[in-house]
mmCIF file of C-alpha atoms in Angstrom:
data_model
loop_
_atom_site.group_PDB
_atom_site.id
_atom_site.type_symbol
_atom_site.label_atom_id
_atom_site.label_comp_id
_atom_site.label_asym_id
_atom_site.label_seq_id
_atom_site.Cartn_x
_atom_site.Cartn_y
_atom_site.Cartn_z
ATOM 1 C CA UNK A 520 14.808 32.205 -1.434
ATOM 2 C CA UNK A 521 11.204 32.535 -2.551
ATOM 3 C CA UNK A 522 8.440 31.688 -0.033
ATOM 4 C CA UNK A 523 7.241 28.787 -2.057
ATOM 5 C CA UNK A 524 10.377 26.750 -1.188
ATOM 6 C CA UNK A 525 9.484 27.210 2.373
ATOM 7 C CA UNK A 526 5.776 26.120 2.202
ATOM 8 C CA UNK A 527 4.610 22.917 3.087
ATOM 9 C CA UNK A 528 3.706 20.384 0.411
ATOM 10 C CA UNK A 529 0.635 18.703 0.953
ATOM 11 C CA UNK A 530 -0.614 15.577 -1.220
ATOM 12 C CA UNK A 531 -4.445 15.385 -1.841
ATOM 13 C CA UNK A 532 -5.721 11.983 -3.096
ATOM 14 C CA UNK A 533 -8.970 12.056 -4.708
ATOM 15 C CA UNK A 534 -10.195 8.679 -4.285
ATOM 16 C CA UNK A 535 -13.463 8.796 -6.188
ATOM 17 C CA UNK A 536 -13.371 5.461 -7.714
ATOM 18 C CA UNK A 537 -11.526 3.985 -4.866
ATOM 19 C CA UNK A 538 -7.790 3.112 -4.828
ATOM 20 C CA UNK A 539 -5.572 0.237 -5.543
ATOM 21 C CA UNK A 540 -1.782 -0.056 -4.843
ATOM 22 C CA UNK A 541 -0.910 0.009 -8.506
ATOM 23 C CA UNK A 542 -2.852 3.071 -8.940
ATOM 24 C CA UNK A 543 -1.174 4.886 -6.131
ATOM 25 C CA UNK A 544 2.380 3.842 -7.281
ATOM 26 C CA UNK A 545 1.542 5.248 -10.783
ATOM 27 C CA UNK A 546 0.076 8.280 -9.384
ATOM 28 C CA UNK A 547 3.222 8.992 -7.078
ATOM 29 C CA UNK A 548 5.315 8.456 -10.117
ATOM 30 C CA UNK A 549 3.257 10.723 -12.207
ATOM 31 C CA UNK A 550 4.054 13.534 -9.374
ATOM 32 C CA UNK A 551 7.988 13.027 -9.661
ATOM 33 C CA UNK A 552 9.059 9.860 -7.760
ATOM 34 C CA UNK A 553 11.910 7.977 -8.960
ATOM 35 C CA UNK A 554 10.705 5.007 -11.140
ATOM 36 C CA UNK A 555 14.249 3.751 -10.765
ATOM 37 C CA UNK A 556 13.999 3.479 -6.971
ATOM 38 C CA UNK A 557 10.593 1.627 -7.454
ATOM 39 C CA UNK A 558 12.241 -0.827 -9.924
ATOM 40 C CA UNK A 559 14.894 -1.576 -7.429
ATOM 41 C CA UNK A 560 12.292 -2.251 -4.572
ATOM 42 C CA UNK A 561 12.163 -6.113 -5.236
ATOM 43 C CA UNK A 562 16.166 -6.167 -4.640
ATOM 44 C CA UNK A 563 15.728 -3.958 -1.450
ATOM 45 C CA UNK A 564 13.129 -6.216 0.007
ATOM 46 C CA UNK A 565 15.014 -9.476 -0.964
ATOM 47 C CA UNK A 566 12.410 -10.598 -3.576
ATOM 48 C CA UNK A 567 14.755 -12.126 -6.124
ATOM 49 C CA UNK A 568 11.597 -13.549 -8.187
ATOM 50 C CA UNK A 569 9.714 -10.137 -8.341
ATOM 51 C CA UNK A 570 9.995 -7.655 -11.094
ATOM 52 C CA UNK A 571 8.412 -4.284 -11.473
ATOM 53 C CA UNK A 572 7.213 -2.845 -14.818
ATOM 54 C CA UNK A 573 6.440 0.877 -15.379
ATOM 55 C CA UNK A 574 4.758 1.836 -18.639
ATOM 56 C CA UNK A 575 2.901 4.869 -19.978
ATOM 57 C CA UNK A 576 -0.570 4.109 -20.907
ATOM 58 C CA UNK A 577 -3.724 6.096 -21.733
ATOM 59 C CA UNK A 578 -6.977 5.515 -19.594
ATOM 60 C CA UNK A 579 -10.034 7.287 -21.232
ATOM 61 C CA UNK A 580 -7.741 9.307 -23.270
ATOM 62 C CA UNK A 581 -5.628 10.531 -20.273
ATOM 63 C CA UNK A 582 -1.859 9.689 -20.369
ATOM 64 C CA UNK A 583 -0.836 7.988 -16.955
ATOM 65 C CA UNK A 584 1.687 5.657 -15.404
ATOM 66 C CA UNK A 585 0.755 2.079 -15.011
ATOM 67 C CA UNK A 586 2.688 -0.135 -12.414
ATOM 68 C CA UNK A 587 2.439 -4.001 -12.900
ATOM 69 C CA UNK A 588 4.219 -6.219 -10.176
ATOM 70 C CA UNK A 589 5.000 -9.624 -11.728
ATOM 71 C CA UNK A 590 5.517 -12.005 -8.621
ATOM 72 C CA UNK A 591 6.846 -15.551 -9.498
ATOM 73 C CA UNK A 592 7.166 -16.589 -5.895
ATOM 74 C CA UNK A 593 4.674 -19.400 -4.479
ATOM 75 C CA UNK A 594 2.024 -17.888 -2.527
ATOM 76 C CA UNK A 595 2.387 -17.770 1.409
ATOM 77 C CA UNK A 596 0.608 -16.615 4.359
ATOM 78 C CA UNK A 597 2.880 -14.449 6.580
ATOM 79 C CA UNK A 598 2.893 -13.241 10.035
ATOM 80 C CA UNK A 599 2.937 -9.592 10.771
ATOM 81 C CA UNK A 600 6.539 -10.255 12.329
ATOM 82 C CA UNK A 601 7.500 -11.727 9.055
ATOM 83 C CA UNK A 602 6.635 -8.647 7.274
ATOM 84 C CA UNK A 603 8.168 -6.291 9.629
ATOM 85 C CA UNK A 604 11.410 -8.246 9.729
ATOM 86 C CA UNK A 605 11.346 -8.063 5.818
ATOM 87 C CA UNK A 606 11.072 -4.293 6.185
ATOM 88 C CA UNK A 607 13.484 -4.071 8.871
ATOM 89 C CA UNK A 608 16.146 -5.874 7.208
ATOM 90 C CA UNK A 609 15.675 -3.994 3.893
ATOM 91 C CA UNK A 610 17.660 -1.465 2.245
ATOM 92 C CA UNK A 611 14.956 1.196 2.582
ATOM 93 C CA UNK A 612 15.386 4.668 3.890
ATOM 94 C CA UNK A 613 14.508 5.056 7.859
ATOM 95 C CA UNK A 614 11.459 6.937 6.766
ATOM 96 C CA UNK A 615 10.032 4.659 4.408
ATOM 97 C CA UNK A 616 10.826 1.762 6.837
ATOM 98 C CA UNK A 617 9.091 3.582 9.570
ATOM 99 C CA UNK A 618 5.876 4.392 7.447
ATOM 100 C CA UNK A 619 5.559 0.839 6.029
ATOM 101 C CA UNK A 620 5.730 -0.683 9.419
ATOM 102 C CA UNK A 621 3.287 1.399 10.695
ATOM 103 C CA UNK A 622 0.793 0.570 7.976
ATOM 104 C CA UNK A 623 1.264 -3.039 8.435
ATOM 105 C CA UNK A 624 0.884 -2.572 12.180
ATOM 106 C CA UNK A 625 -2.308 -0.808 11.763
ATOM 107 C CA UNK A 626 -3.585 -3.655 9.410
ATOM 108 C CA UNK A 627 -2.692 -6.197 12.052
ATOM 109 C CA UNK A 628 -4.328 -4.467 14.722
ATOM 110 C CA UNK A 629 -7.535 -4.435 12.670
ATOM 111 C CA UNK A 630 -7.313 -8.302 11.695
ATOM 112 C CA UNK A 631 -6.528 -9.230 15.391
ATOM 113 C CA UNK A 632 -9.569 -7.228 16.605
ATOM 114 C CA UNK A 633 -11.664 -8.751 13.869
ATOM 115 C CA UNK A 634 -10.429 -12.335 14.596
ATOM 116 C CA UNK A 635 -10.061 -11.699 18.348
ATOM 117 C CA UNK A 636 -6.502 -12.999 18.471
ATOM 118 C CA UNK A 637 -3.274 -11.537 19.892
ATOM 119 C CA UNK A 638 -1.539 -9.135 17.388
ATOM 120 C CA UNK A 639 1.467 -11.482 17.321
ATOM 121 C CA UNK A 640 -0.824 -14.286 15.953
ATOM 122 C CA UNK A 641 -1.982 -12.310 13.230
ATOM 123 C CA UNK A 642 -1.215 -13.752 9.798
ATOM 124 C CA UNK A 643 -1.903 -11.903 6.632
ATOM 125 C CA UNK A 644 -3.297 -13.797 3.396
ATOM 126 C CA UNK A 645 -3.963 -11.200 0.704
ATOM 127 C CA UNK A 646 -2.157 -8.360 2.417
ATOM 128 C CA UNK A 647 0.918 -10.677 3.133
ATOM 129 C CA UNK A 648 1.150 -11.748 -0.559
ATOM 130 C CA UNK A 649 4.302 -10.378 -2.176
ATOM 131 C CA UNK A 650 2.509 -7.920 -4.630
ATOM 132 C CA UNK A 651 0.541 -6.445 -1.665
ATOM 133 C CA UNK A 652 3.885 -5.923 0.371
ATOM 134 C CA UNK A 653 5.337 -4.185 -2.750
ATOM 135 C CA UNK A 654 2.225 -1.946 -3.081
ATOM 136 C CA UNK A 655 2.459 -0.966 0.398
ATOM 137 C CA UNK A 656 6.100 -0.526 0.834
ATOM 138 C CA UNK A 657 6.354 1.029 -2.496
ATOM 139 C CA UNK A 658 3.896 3.691 -1.669
ATOM 140 C CA UNK A 659 5.908 4.428 1.656
ATOM 141 C CA UNK A 660 9.265 4.578 -0.368
ATOM 142 C CA UNK A 661 7.886 6.945 -2.912
ATOM 143 C CA UNK A 662 6.047 9.160 -0.268
ATOM 144 C CA UNK A 663 9.400 9.120 1.732
ATOM 145 C CA UNK A 664 11.180 10.409 -1.314
ATOM 146 C CA UNK A 665 8.600 13.117 -2.287
ATOM 147 C CA UNK A 666 8.617 14.519 0.969
ATOM 148 C CA UNK A 667 5.193 15.565 1.540
ATOM 149 C CA UNK A 668 4.517 17.032 5.106
ATOM 150 C CA UNK A 669 0.928 15.998 4.752
ATOM 151 C CA UNK A 670 -1.355 13.610 2.916
ATOM 152 C CA UNK A 671 -4.996 13.860 2.836
ATOM 153 C CA UNK A 672 -7.838 12.194 0.893
ATOM 154 C CA UNK A 673 -11.334 13.038 -0.370
ATOM 155 C CA UNK A 674 -14.116 10.693 0.873
ATOM 156 C CA UNK A 675 -13.203 7.102 -0.279
ATOM 157 C CA UNK A 676 -15.642 5.128 -2.324
ATOM 158 C CA UNK A 677 -15.726 1.788 -0.775
ATOM 159 C CA UNK A 678 -17.793 -0.237 -3.282
ATOM 160 C CA UNK A 679 -20.481 -2.680 -2.488
ATOM 161 C CA UNK A 680 -21.162 -6.304 -2.948
ATOM 162 C CA UNK A 681 -18.881 -9.406 -1.775
ATOM 163 C CA UNK A 682 -15.372 -10.367 -2.117
ATOM 164 C CA UNK A 683 -14.156 -13.891 -2.021
ATOM 165 C CA UNK A 684 -11.127 -14.227 0.442
ATOM 166 C CA UNK A 685 -9.310 -17.026 2.363
ATOM 167 C CA UNK A 686 -12.113 -16.684 5.050
ATOM 168 C CA UNK A 687 -14.795 -16.899 2.548
ATOM 169 C CA UNK A 688 -17.323 -14.751 1.110
ATOM 170 C CA UNK A 689 -17.438 -11.342 2.663
ATOM 171 C CA UNK A 690 -19.207 -8.289 2.200
ATOM 172 C CA UNK A 691 -17.436 -5.231 0.868
ATOM 173 C CA UNK A 692 -15.967 -3.468 2.787
ATOM 174 C CA UNK A 693 -14.428 -6.459 4.486
ATOM 175 C CA UNK A 694 -14.477 -6.520 8.310
ATOM 176 C CA UNK A 695 -10.937 -5.289 8.766
ATOM 177 C CA UNK A 696 -11.472 -2.713 6.286
ATOM 178 C CA UNK A 697 -14.549 -1.463 7.968
ATOM 179 C CA UNK A 698 -12.579 -1.057 11.054
ATOM 180 C CA UNK A 699 -9.790 0.950 9.237
ATOM 181 C CA UNK A 700 -12.450 3.255 7.725
ATOM 182 C CA UNK A 701 -14.173 3.990 10.920
ATOM 183 C CA UNK A 702 -14.213 7.793 11.455
ATOM 184 C CA UNK A 703 -13.332 8.448 7.897
ATOM 185 C CA UNK A 704 -15.640 10.123 5.198
ATOM 186 C CA UNK A 705 -16.799 7.323 2.824
ATOM 187 C CA UNK A 706 -19.605 6.663 0.356
ATOM 188 C CA UNK A 707 -20.766 3.454 -1.431
ATOM 189 C CA UNK A 708 -20.361 3.082 -5.177
#
């Protein structure tokens, strides 16, 4: 064996213009993750009215992978416990289940702190939507299959202005996002 096969693989995310779920999924597919596995994600999670399309597109003359999640379900706010149950009852590999569960728990802890409520009372509006669940769980699944030993990111562009959400018009970054970004290098854009 050569020494290269024994080296740890590190993924560096360059978030110079922020990052979205579909951008992350497309980038992970471009790195060699299985599109067939991603296309099977709705079945794994029990979402029969959800489909995923993967296409090649050009952005500014650069070829890349675009992921589109088509959700034909009725919008519903979900409690953290509902999302964790969906993940636990899925056909996902153990590593992906663990990572996705930890991501939603961290999000839930931030929401609980912002709203000053117990963690078990947290319910997600935007993050509880099927497309957001697919983005987060899909990234966990693809990262698990790519077997990176570490994931690091450049400073994150957080944007500016305001966002309209279920709780009204909020500044960008929204309060829970602001909590999640504490201690991380960021810059406005």
